[in-house]
Tab-separated table of C-alpha atoms and ligand atoms in Angstrom:
chain	number	residue	atom	x	y	z
A	1	MET	CA	-86.553	92.240	240.536
A	2	PHE	CA	-85.770	96.375	242.084
A	3	GLN	CA	-87.289	95.053	245.396
A	4	THR	CA	-83.910	93.209	246.034
A	5	LEU	CA	-82.254	96.334	246.274
A	6	ALA	CA	-81.854	98.885	249.290
A	7	PRO	CA	-81.309	102.263	249.347
A	8	ALA	CA	-77.998	103.247	248.236
A	9	GLU	CA	-76.219	105.284	250.446
A	10	PRO	CA	-76.374	109.583	249.396
A	11	ASP	CA	-72.547	111.107	248.855
A	12	LYS	CA	-72.489	113.561	251.311
A	13	ILE	CA	-71.027	115.991	248.696
A	14	LEU	CA	-73.346	115.764	246.294
A	15	GLN	CA	-76.071	115.257	248.365
A	16	LEU	CA	-74.844	119.060	249.954
A	17	ILE	CA	-76.476	120.220	246.136
A	18	GLY	CA	-79.585	118.601	246.540
A	19	LEU	CA	-80.384	120.337	249.932
A	20	PHE	CA	-78.781	123.933	248.912
A	21	ARG	CA	-81.287	123.920	245.274
A	22	GLU	CA	-84.511	123.399	247.598
A	23	ASP	CA	-83.001	126.061	250.139
A	24	GLN	CA	-85.041	129.484	249.182
A	25	ARG	CA	-83.096	131.918	251.798
A	26	PRO	CA	-82.154	134.257	249.821
A	27	GLU	CA	-78.715	134.547	251.443
A	28	LYS	CA	-77.821	131.231	251.708
A	29	LEU	CA	-74.232	130.007	251.068
A	30	ASP	CA	-73.006	126.795	249.484
A	31	LEU	CA	-69.210	125.976	250.614
A	32	GLY	CA	-70.013	122.837	250.116
A	33	VAL	CA	-69.126	121.545	246.275
A	34	GLY	CA	-65.462	121.443	245.411
A	35	VAL	CA	-65.841	124.166	242.720
A	36	TYR	CA	-64.143	127.055	241.751
A	37	LYS	CA	-66.671	130.492	242.055
A	38	ASP	CA	-65.771	134.013	241.139
A	39	PRO	CA	-66.783	137.097	243.132
A	40	ALA	CA	-69.671	136.944	242.032
A	41	ARG	CA	-70.775	133.027	242.580
A	42	GLN	CA	-70.192	132.339	239.455
A	43	THR	CA	-68.153	129.031	238.076
A	44	PRO	CA	-67.596	130.699	234.189
A	45	VAL	CA	-65.927	128.807	231.800
A	46	MET	CA	-62.288	130.353	231.779
A	47	ALA	CA	-61.500	132.502	228.517
A	48	ALA	CA	-58.731	129.929	227.034
A	49	VAL	CA	-61.654	127.481	227.397
A	50	ARG	CA	-64.142	128.892	225.186
A	51	LYS	CA	-61.444	130.515	223.244
A	52	ALA	CA	-60.379	126.808	222.502
A	53	GLU	CA	-64.044	125.079	222.029
A	54	MET	CA	-64.299	127.550	219.116
A	55	LYS	CA	-61.740	126.392	217.726
A	56	VAL	CA	-61.920	122.812	217.798
A	57	ILE	CA	-65.158	122.566	216.380
A	58	GLU	CA	-64.462	125.235	213.994
A	59	SER	CA	-62.020	122.320	212.558
A	60	GLN	CA	-63.227	119.009	213.545
A	61	ALA	CA	-63.643	117.435	210.020
A	62	SER	CA	-65.659	114.414	212.074
A	63	LYS	CA	-66.772	112.767	215.146
A	64	SER	CA	-65.761	109.460	214.009
A	65	TYR	CA	-63.872	107.428	217.163
A	66	LEU	CA	-60.242	108.033	218.564
A	67	GLY	CA	-59.962	104.637	220.446
A	68	LEU	CA	-59.779	103.641	223.875
A	69	GLU	CA	-56.457	105.867	224.330
A	70	GLY	CA	-58.599	108.671	223.473
A	71	HIS	CA	-57.068	111.952	222.758
A	72	THR	CA	-53.231	111.085	221.907
A	73	GLY	CA	-52.470	113.889	221.263
A	74	PHE	CA	-53.843	115.844	224.821
A	75	ASN	CA	-52.762	112.744	226.577
A	76	ALA	CA	-48.893	113.497	225.651
A	77	ALA	CA	-50.129	117.399	226.809
A	78	ILE	CA	-50.905	116.275	230.440
A	79	THR	CA	-48.631	113.578	231.196
A	80	GLY	CA	-46.207	116.704	230.495
A	81	LEU	CA	-47.892	119.244	232.794
A	82	ALA	CA	-48.334	116.877	235.355
A	83	LEU	CA	-44.274	115.599	234.773
A	84	GLY	CA	-42.832	118.370	233.589
A	85	ASP	CA	-39.119	116.738	232.229
A	86	HIS	CA	-39.605	114.686	235.304
A	87	LEU	CA	-40.980	112.371	232.588
A	88	ASP	CA	-39.346	109.165	230.952
A	89	PRO	CA	-40.830	108.466	227.830
A	90	ALA	CA	-39.850	104.477	227.913
A	91	ARG	CA	-41.918	103.610	231.430
A	92	THR	CA	-44.681	106.029	230.951
A	93	ARG	CA	-47.974	106.436	229.373
A	94	THR	CA	-51.478	107.929	229.117
A	95	ILE	CA	-54.635	107.020	228.885
A	96	GLN	CA	-57.314	109.861	228.438
A	97	ALA	CA	-59.991	108.878	231.157
A	98	PRO	CA	-63.673	110.346	231.997
A	99	GLY	CA	-62.920	112.778	234.841
A	100	GLY	CA	-60.405	111.757	237.479
A	101	SER	CA	-63.072	109.722	238.573
A	102	GLY	CA	-62.624	107.623	236.022
A	103	ALA	CA	-58.854	107.752	236.059
A	104	ILE	CA	-59.339	106.119	239.898
A	105	ARG	CA	-61.127	103.204	238.718
A	106	ILE	CA	-59.824	101.882	235.785
A	107	LEU	CA	-56.050	102.700	237.758
A	108	ALA	CA	-58.340	100.520	241.235
A	109	GLU	CA	-59.107	98.011	238.770
A	110	LEU	CA	-55.887	97.181	237.089
A	111	LEU	CA	-53.927	97.187	240.034
A	112	ALA	CA	-56.452	94.708	241.683
A	113	SER	CA	-56.021	91.919	239.008
A	114	ALA	CA	-52.290	92.934	238.882
A	115	GLN	CA	-51.748	92.430	243.002
A	116	PRO	CA	-55.413	91.320	244.232
A	117	ASP	CA	-53.857	90.558	247.410
A	118	ALA	CA	-52.652	94.453	247.668
A	119	VAL	CA	-54.169	96.389	251.058
A	120	VAL	CA	-54.614	100.076	249.166
A	121	TYR	CA	-54.036	102.573	252.311
A	122	LEU	CA	-55.523	105.694	252.306
A	123	SER	CA	-54.496	108.767	254.954
A	124	ASP	CA	-57.177	109.605	257.319
A	125	PRO	CA	-59.376	111.000	256.157
A	126	THR	CA	-59.765	111.367	252.493
A	127	TRP	CA	-61.901	112.718	250.055
A	128	PRO	CA	-64.885	110.361	250.319
A	129	ASN	CA	-64.897	108.627	247.126
A	130	HIS	CA	-61.964	106.834	247.239
A	131	LEU	CA	-62.651	104.182	249.528
A	132	PRO	CA	-65.764	103.463	247.801
A	133	THR	CA	-63.976	103.294	244.498
A	134	MET	CA	-61.167	101.170	245.867
A	135	THR	CA	-63.875	98.830	247.520
A	136	ALA	CA	-65.613	98.066	244.083
A	137	ALA	CA	-63.055	97.831	242.044
A	138	GLY	CA	-61.730	94.947	244.657
A	139	LEU	CA	-59.101	96.138	246.627
A	140	ASN	CA	-58.697	95.760	250.649
A	141	THR	CA	-58.337	98.815	252.402
A	142	LYS	CA	-56.690	100.991	255.718
A	143	THR	CA	-56.096	104.009	256.763
A	144	TYR	CA	-53.279	105.539	257.651
A	145	ARG	CA	-52.589	108.715	260.232
A	146	TYR	CA	-53.122	112.090	258.292
A	147	PHE	CA	-53.914	114.686	259.742
A	148	ASP	CA	-53.618	116.582	263.260
A	149	PRO	CA	-56.828	118.125	264.025
A	150	SER	CA	-54.872	120.595	266.755
A	151	THR	CA	-52.475	121.867	264.114
A	152	GLY	CA	-54.750	121.677	261.082
A	153	GLY	CA	-51.326	119.965	260.139
A	154	VAL	CA	-50.013	116.517	258.865
A	155	ARG	CA	-48.707	114.269	261.252
A	156	PHE	CA	-45.601	113.360	259.080
A	157	ASP	CA	-43.548	111.081	261.139
A	158	SER	CA	-46.646	109.245	262.606
A	159	MET	CA	-48.180	108.710	258.853
A	160	LEU	CA	-44.599	106.796	257.974
A	161	GLU	CA	-44.803	105.252	261.287
A	162	SER	CA	-49.134	103.761	260.529
A	163	LEU	CA	-47.431	102.938	256.681
A	164	SER	CA	-44.850	101.262	258.429
A	165	ALA	CA	-47.494	98.348	258.878
A	166	ALA	CA	-48.023	97.769	255.388
A	167	ALA	CA	-46.298	94.375	253.494
A	168	PRO	CA	-44.105	94.774	250.506
A	169	GLY	CA	-46.528	95.328	247.818
A	170	ASP	CA	-49.441	97.497	249.083
A	171	ILE	CA	-50.029	100.859	247.709
A	172	VAL	CA	-50.689	104.322	249.374
A	173	VAL	CA	-52.983	106.297	247.683
A	174	LEU	CA	-51.793	110.229	248.110
A	175	HIS	CA	-53.251	113.077	246.914
A	176	GLY	CA	-50.673	115.536	244.886
A	177	CYS	CA	-51.581	118.330	246.142
A	178	CYS	CA	-54.308	121.040	247.992
A	179	HIS	CA	-55.231	118.074	249.492
A	180	ASN	CA	-59.223	117.013	249.596
A	181	PRO	CA	-61.059	117.555	253.028
A	182	THR	CA	-58.421	119.273	254.925
A	183	GLY	CA	-56.043	121.504	253.373
A	184	ALA	CA	-52.944	120.275	254.341
A	185	ASN	CA	-50.391	119.333	252.005
A	186	ILE	CA	-47.028	117.061	252.528
A	187	SER	CA	-44.489	119.924	251.852
A	188	PRO	CA	-41.449	119.978	249.460
A	189	GLN	CA	-39.141	118.498	251.894
A	190	GLN	CA	-41.076	116.165	253.110
A	191	TRP	CA	-41.768	114.126	249.108
A	192	PRO	CA	-38.497	113.092	249.313
A	193	VAL	CA	-38.651	111.358	252.660
A	194	LEU	CA	-41.770	109.991	251.304
A	195	ALA	CA	-40.016	108.626	248.363
A	196	GLU	CA	-37.655	107.164	249.606
A	197	PHE	CA	-39.889	105.001	252.600
A	198	LEU	CA	-41.758	104.143	250.233
A	199	VAL	CA	-38.909	102.699	248.211
A	200	GLU	CA	-37.493	100.511	251.017
A	201	LYS	CA	-40.698	99.893	252.229
A	202	HIS	CA	-41.319	98.532	248.358
A	203	LEU	CA	-44.913	100.411	248.389
A	204	ILE	CA	-46.376	101.618	245.425
A	205	PRO	CA	-48.063	105.077	244.885
A	206	PHE	CA	-51.010	106.036	244.004
A	207	VAL	CA	-51.443	109.864	243.063
A	208	ASP	CA	-54.628	111.504	242.703
A	209	MET	CA	-53.986	115.451	242.009
A	210	ALA	CA	-57.218	116.886	240.757
A	211	TYR	CA	-55.880	120.263	241.879
A	212	GLN	CA	-52.417	121.525	239.708
A	213	GLY	CA	-51.910	125.096	239.892
A	214	PHE	CA	-54.679	126.123	242.963
A	215	GLY	CA	-52.491	125.714	245.304
A	216	ASP	CA	-48.223	127.516	244.844
A	217	GLY	CA	-48.207	127.319	241.141
A	218	LEU	CA	-48.430	124.352	238.179
A	219	ASP	CA	-45.041	123.454	238.816
A	220	VAL	CA	-44.553	123.333	243.108
A	221	ASP	CA	-48.058	121.791	242.653
A	222	ALA	CA	-47.017	118.899	240.697
A	223	GLY	CA	-43.040	118.724	242.591
A	224	GLY	CA	-44.629	115.827	244.758
A	225	LEU	CA	-45.470	113.502	242.185
A	226	ARG	CA	-42.521	114.231	239.661
A	227	CYS	CA	-40.134	113.522	242.992
A	228	LEU	CA	-41.398	110.201	243.601
A	229	ALA	CA	-41.711	109.838	239.419
A	230	ASP	CA	-37.572	110.588	239.382
A	231	ALA	CA	-37.344	107.968	242.952
A	232	VAL	CA	-39.996	104.934	242.937
A	233	PRO	CA	-39.524	102.231	239.995
A	234	GLU	CA	-43.453	101.834	239.923
A	235	LEU	CA	-46.215	104.775	240.159
A	236	VAL	CA	-50.220	105.585	239.059
A	237	ALA	CA	-51.845	108.837	238.533
A	238	ALA	CA	-55.193	109.896	238.011
A	239	ILE	CA	-54.986	113.785	236.867
A	240	SER	CA	-58.070	115.868	236.609
A	241	CYS	CA	-58.628	118.046	234.226
A	242	SER	CA	-62.144	119.833	235.982
A	243	LYS	CA	-60.646	121.978	238.409
A	244	ASN	CA	-57.874	123.697	236.436
A	245	PHE	CA	-59.558	124.308	233.182
A	246	GLY	CA	-62.895	124.666	234.675
A	247	VAL	CA	-64.397	121.468	232.599
A	248	TYR	CA	-66.192	119.752	235.578
A	249	CYS	CA	-69.204	118.798	233.346
A	250	ASP	CA	-67.145	117.818	230.354
A	251	ARG	CA	-65.059	115.359	232.257
A	252	VAL	CA	-61.964	115.067	231.426
A	253	GLY	CA	-58.367	113.408	233.105
A	254	ALA	CA	-56.209	110.733	232.113
A	255	ALA	CA	-54.389	108.015	234.101
A	256	ILE	CA	-50.365	107.936	234.562
A	257	LEU	CA	-48.604	104.511	234.623
A	258	ILE	CA	-44.865	104.538	235.555
A	259	GLY	CA	-43.436	101.156	234.883
A	260	ARG	CA	-39.417	99.635	236.523
A	261	ASN	CA	-39.256	99.097	232.174
A	262	SER	CA	-40.748	99.700	228.895
A	263	ARG	CA	-42.177	96.084	228.337
A	264	GLU	CA	-44.018	95.683	231.326
A	265	THR	CA	-45.312	99.747	231.529
A	266	ASP	CA	-46.932	98.417	227.844
A	267	THR	CA	-48.469	95.050	229.043
A	268	ALA	CA	-49.760	97.148	232.325
A	269	PHE	CA	-50.943	99.821	229.418
A	270	GLY	CA	-52.575	97.508	227.410
A	271	GLN	CA	-54.783	96.085	230.519
A	272	LEU	CA	-56.294	99.231	231.298
A	273	LYS	CA	-57.184	99.792	228.393
A	274	SER	CA	-59.379	96.395	227.927
A	275	LEU	CA	-60.875	98.268	231.459
A	276	ALA	CA	-61.501	101.160	229.517
A	277	ARG	CA	-63.353	99.465	226.715
A	278	ARG	CA	-65.072	97.117	229.850
A	279	ASN	CA	-66.423	99.744	231.289
A	280	TYR	CA	-66.989	103.007	228.830
A	281	SER	CA	-65.022	102.030	226.282
A	282	MET	CA	-63.510	105.415	224.959
A	283	PRO	CA	-64.035	109.058	226.766
A	284	PRO	CA	-65.719	111.755	225.583
A	285	ASN	CA	-63.766	113.611	223.656
A	286	HIS	CA	-64.536	117.678	223.566
A	287	ALA	CA	-63.107	119.095	226.177
A	288	ALA	CA	-59.907	116.700	226.017
A	289	ALA	CA	-59.540	118.370	222.380
A	290	ALA	CA	-60.160	122.186	223.686
A	291	VAL	CA	-57.349	121.852	227.007
A	292	PHE	CA	-54.463	119.759	223.716
A	293	THR	CA	-55.296	123.307	222.066
A	294	ILE	CA	-54.819	125.420	225.012
A	295	LEU	CA	-51.733	123.368	225.883
A	296	GLN	CA	-50.188	123.590	222.300
A	297	ASP	CA	-50.579	127.233	221.931
A	298	SER	CA	-48.567	128.937	223.553
A	299	GLY	CA	-50.380	132.643	223.143
A	300	LEU	CA	-54.085	130.331	225.091
A	301	ARG	CA	-51.346	128.702	227.315
A	302	SER	CA	-50.377	131.781	228.272
A	303	GLU	CA	-54.237	133.277	229.017
A	304	TRP	CA	-55.111	130.107	231.052
A	305	HIS	CA	-51.808	130.364	233.301
A	306	ASP	CA	-52.573	133.556	234.114
A	307	GLU	CA	-56.269	133.023	234.538
A	308	LEU	CA	-55.312	130.539	236.451
A	309	ASP	CA	-52.629	131.868	238.657
A	310	ARG	CA	-55.649	134.548	239.090
A	311	MET	CA	-58.318	132.133	240.513
A	312	ARG	CA	-55.206	131.028	242.989
A	313	THR	CA	-53.926	134.275	244.415
A	314	ARG	CA	-58.390	134.768	244.946
A	315	MET	CA	-58.363	132.039	246.961
A	316	LEU	CA	-55.035	133.130	249.035
A	317	ARG	CA	-56.339	136.141	249.712
A	318	LEU	CA	-60.005	134.454	251.312
A	319	ARG	CA	-57.496	132.104	252.995
A	320	THR	CA	-55.888	134.898	254.879
A	321	GLU	CA	-58.643	137.770	254.835
A	322	PHE	CA	-60.851	134.949	256.375
A	323	ALA	CA	-58.465	133.664	258.568
A	324	ASP	CA	-57.941	137.429	260.261
A	325	ALA	CA	-62.486	137.969	260.069
A	326	LEU	CA	-62.431	134.504	261.934
A	327	ARG	CA	-59.305	136.091	264.425
A	328	GLN	CA	-60.865	138.833	265.135
A	329	LYS	CA	-64.573	137.253	265.938
A	330	SER	CA	-63.297	134.826	267.941
A	331	GLY	CA	-60.129	136.564	269.666
A	332	THR	CA	-58.670	133.523	269.092
A	333	GLY	CA	-55.455	131.959	266.685
A	334	ARG	CA	-58.026	128.579	266.152
A	335	PHE	CA	-58.338	129.310	263.296
A	336	ASP	CA	-54.636	130.474	261.829
A	337	PHE	CA	-54.462	127.490	259.873
A	338	LEU	CA	-56.394	128.666	257.014
A	339	ALA	CA	-53.626	130.609	256.022
A	340	SER	CA	-51.248	128.866	255.705
A	341	HIS	CA	-53.535	125.599	253.896
A	342	ARG	CA	-53.172	125.472	250.310
A	343	GLY	CA	-56.426	124.616	247.432
A	344	MET	CA	-60.104	124.715	248.001
A	345	PHE	CA	-60.725	123.037	250.688
A	346	SER	CA	-60.503	123.427	254.392
A	347	ARG	CA	-61.235	121.469	257.360
A	348	LEU	CA	-62.531	124.283	260.583
A	349	GLY	CA	-63.281	121.594	263.540
A	350	LEU	CA	-66.576	122.380	264.071
A	351	SER	CA	-68.697	119.101	265.638
A	352	LEU	CA	-71.251	117.598	263.035
A	353	GLN	CA	-73.886	119.235	265.794
A	354	GLN	CA	-72.811	123.047	264.563
A	355	VAL	CA	-72.473	121.960	260.663
A	356	ALA	CA	-76.079	121.299	260.883
A	357	ARG	CA	-76.921	124.466	262.957
A	358	LEU	CA	-75.264	126.807	260.606
A	359	ARG	CA	-76.994	125.161	257.726
A	360	SER	CA	-80.421	125.500	259.506
A	361	GLU	CA	-79.911	129.269	261.359
A	362	LYS	CA	-77.628	130.418	259.016
A	363	ALA	CA	-78.202	129.172	255.666
A	364	VAL	CA	-74.506	128.052	255.623
A	365	TYR	CA	-73.765	124.889	253.614
A	366	MET	CA	-70.506	122.845	254.387
A	367	VAL	CA	-70.025	118.825	254.058
A	368	GLY	CA	-70.506	117.297	257.090
A	369	ASP	CA	-66.920	117.025	258.694
A	370	SER	CA	-67.217	120.691	258.341
A	371	ARG	CA	-65.206	121.367	255.364
A	372	ILE	CA	-65.656	124.615	253.713
A	373	ASN	CA	-64.935	125.088	249.723
A	374	VAL	CA	-62.655	128.555	250.062
A	375	ALA	CA	-63.653	129.594	246.185
A	376	GLY	CA	-67.198	129.593	247.761
A	377	LEU	CA	-66.429	132.587	250.339
A	378	PRO	CA	-68.566	135.517	250.069
A	379	ASP	CA	-66.451	138.228	249.060
A	380	PRO	CA	-67.685	140.507	250.465
A	381	GLY	CA	-69.143	139.500	253.260
A	382	LEU	CA	-66.369	136.970	255.519
A	383	ASP	CA	-67.503	139.300	258.784
A	384	ARG	CA	-70.160	137.919	258.732
A	385	LEU	CA	-69.948	134.518	258.117
A	386	ALA	CA	-67.027	134.202	260.427
A	387	GLU	CA	-69.393	135.926	263.225
A	388	SER	CA	-71.813	132.862	262.155
A	389	ILE	CA	-69.860	130.272	262.650
A	390	VAL	CA	-68.044	131.598	265.767
A	391	SER	CA	-71.919	132.116	267.596
A	392	VAL	CA	-72.739	128.645	266.825
A	393	MET	CA	-69.434	127.984	268.690
A	394	ASN	CA	-70.156	129.854	271.868
A	395	ASP	CA	-73.507	128.614	272.694
B	1	LMR	C1	-65.237	117.482	246.091
B	1	LMR	O1	-64.606	117.366	246.890
B	1	LMR	O2	-66.267	118.644	246.649
B	1	LMR	C2	-65.205	117.687	244.433
B	1	LMR	O3	-64.309	116.632	243.809
B	1	LMR	C3	-66.106	116.999	243.867
B	1	LMR	C4	-66.560	115.484	244.122
B	1	LMR	O4	-66.121	114.945	242.819
B	1	LMR	O5	-66.755	115.269	245.423
């Protein structure tokens, strides 16, 4: 039967992981997949996470099923972290999900059954898994204008103009913070304008927040989502713990629903649980229990927060230093935008050929659209990398 299948389209980010692993050159540099790296180029288990995991293992009396919602303590704690005091408990429900991607998938399926004719608007560009996940859930998609490569910023007016074509009930996918792949973000002044626009046009925000705490801090990063939660009657949000708790392979995330009233939200939540049952039944517990342990223990919470802040400020420092190194080596300010971007990613604005040459000639790996993982920048070694980048631009 398998002869009927065509080869799968490889995911361009995951494909890079394989190519990098096979590369035998000792100087190879991975700026591809979005995992945090420390100065030793490792992706460490965060100290508070390690301690919380030990507590979980020591206190766990049973591994019996918890139910379709997963760990309800985790759900309450992660919803609090995301929404802060903008949380309306009567209208908000949360289900634990296998990573942010799992949350996106079940939310997309929920929207497809609630509004089968709705169009999902994705930013141009967006994280490469958004489009196939929405399509696989049966939703129609379109893109909205977002990134301006000439300035490295968001074309906000143009974004609203392209979203004006959307019909009432259509869905707009927004990156809560730290836009992936561009690093260009909607500003705190723009979120209320966007919220008002969405309310006026009867559009439903679908917020993907995978990097809370990687931009300007936990509360500032959640500002967009909180602003929308205050303003719109309905929204969905996918939350990932992969990056800010560093629990990538343990797959912990959450899907949050905000409905018009508690009755409608409860019905939607029941449907969401049944979608989980059909897809994977129940989410993995271990790291959700660890995240819960951290968030409800003031000592562990502040230890985690401090480590997260050190990761964040390290990325900010690398951004500034790399922009300086590129300014010096290129003799232009064309990369200055790197310093004002936030989160793990920025697009350098190189061509596919230049990205391919960096890989083959300099053993520097980045996604084909020239997205770099800022946390993967060599520290020290920025000057040499800047030189390599300028060399492929000048030939
Ligand atoms: C990335 O964009 O590199 C990360 O979100 C990892 C992934 O799943 O693609």
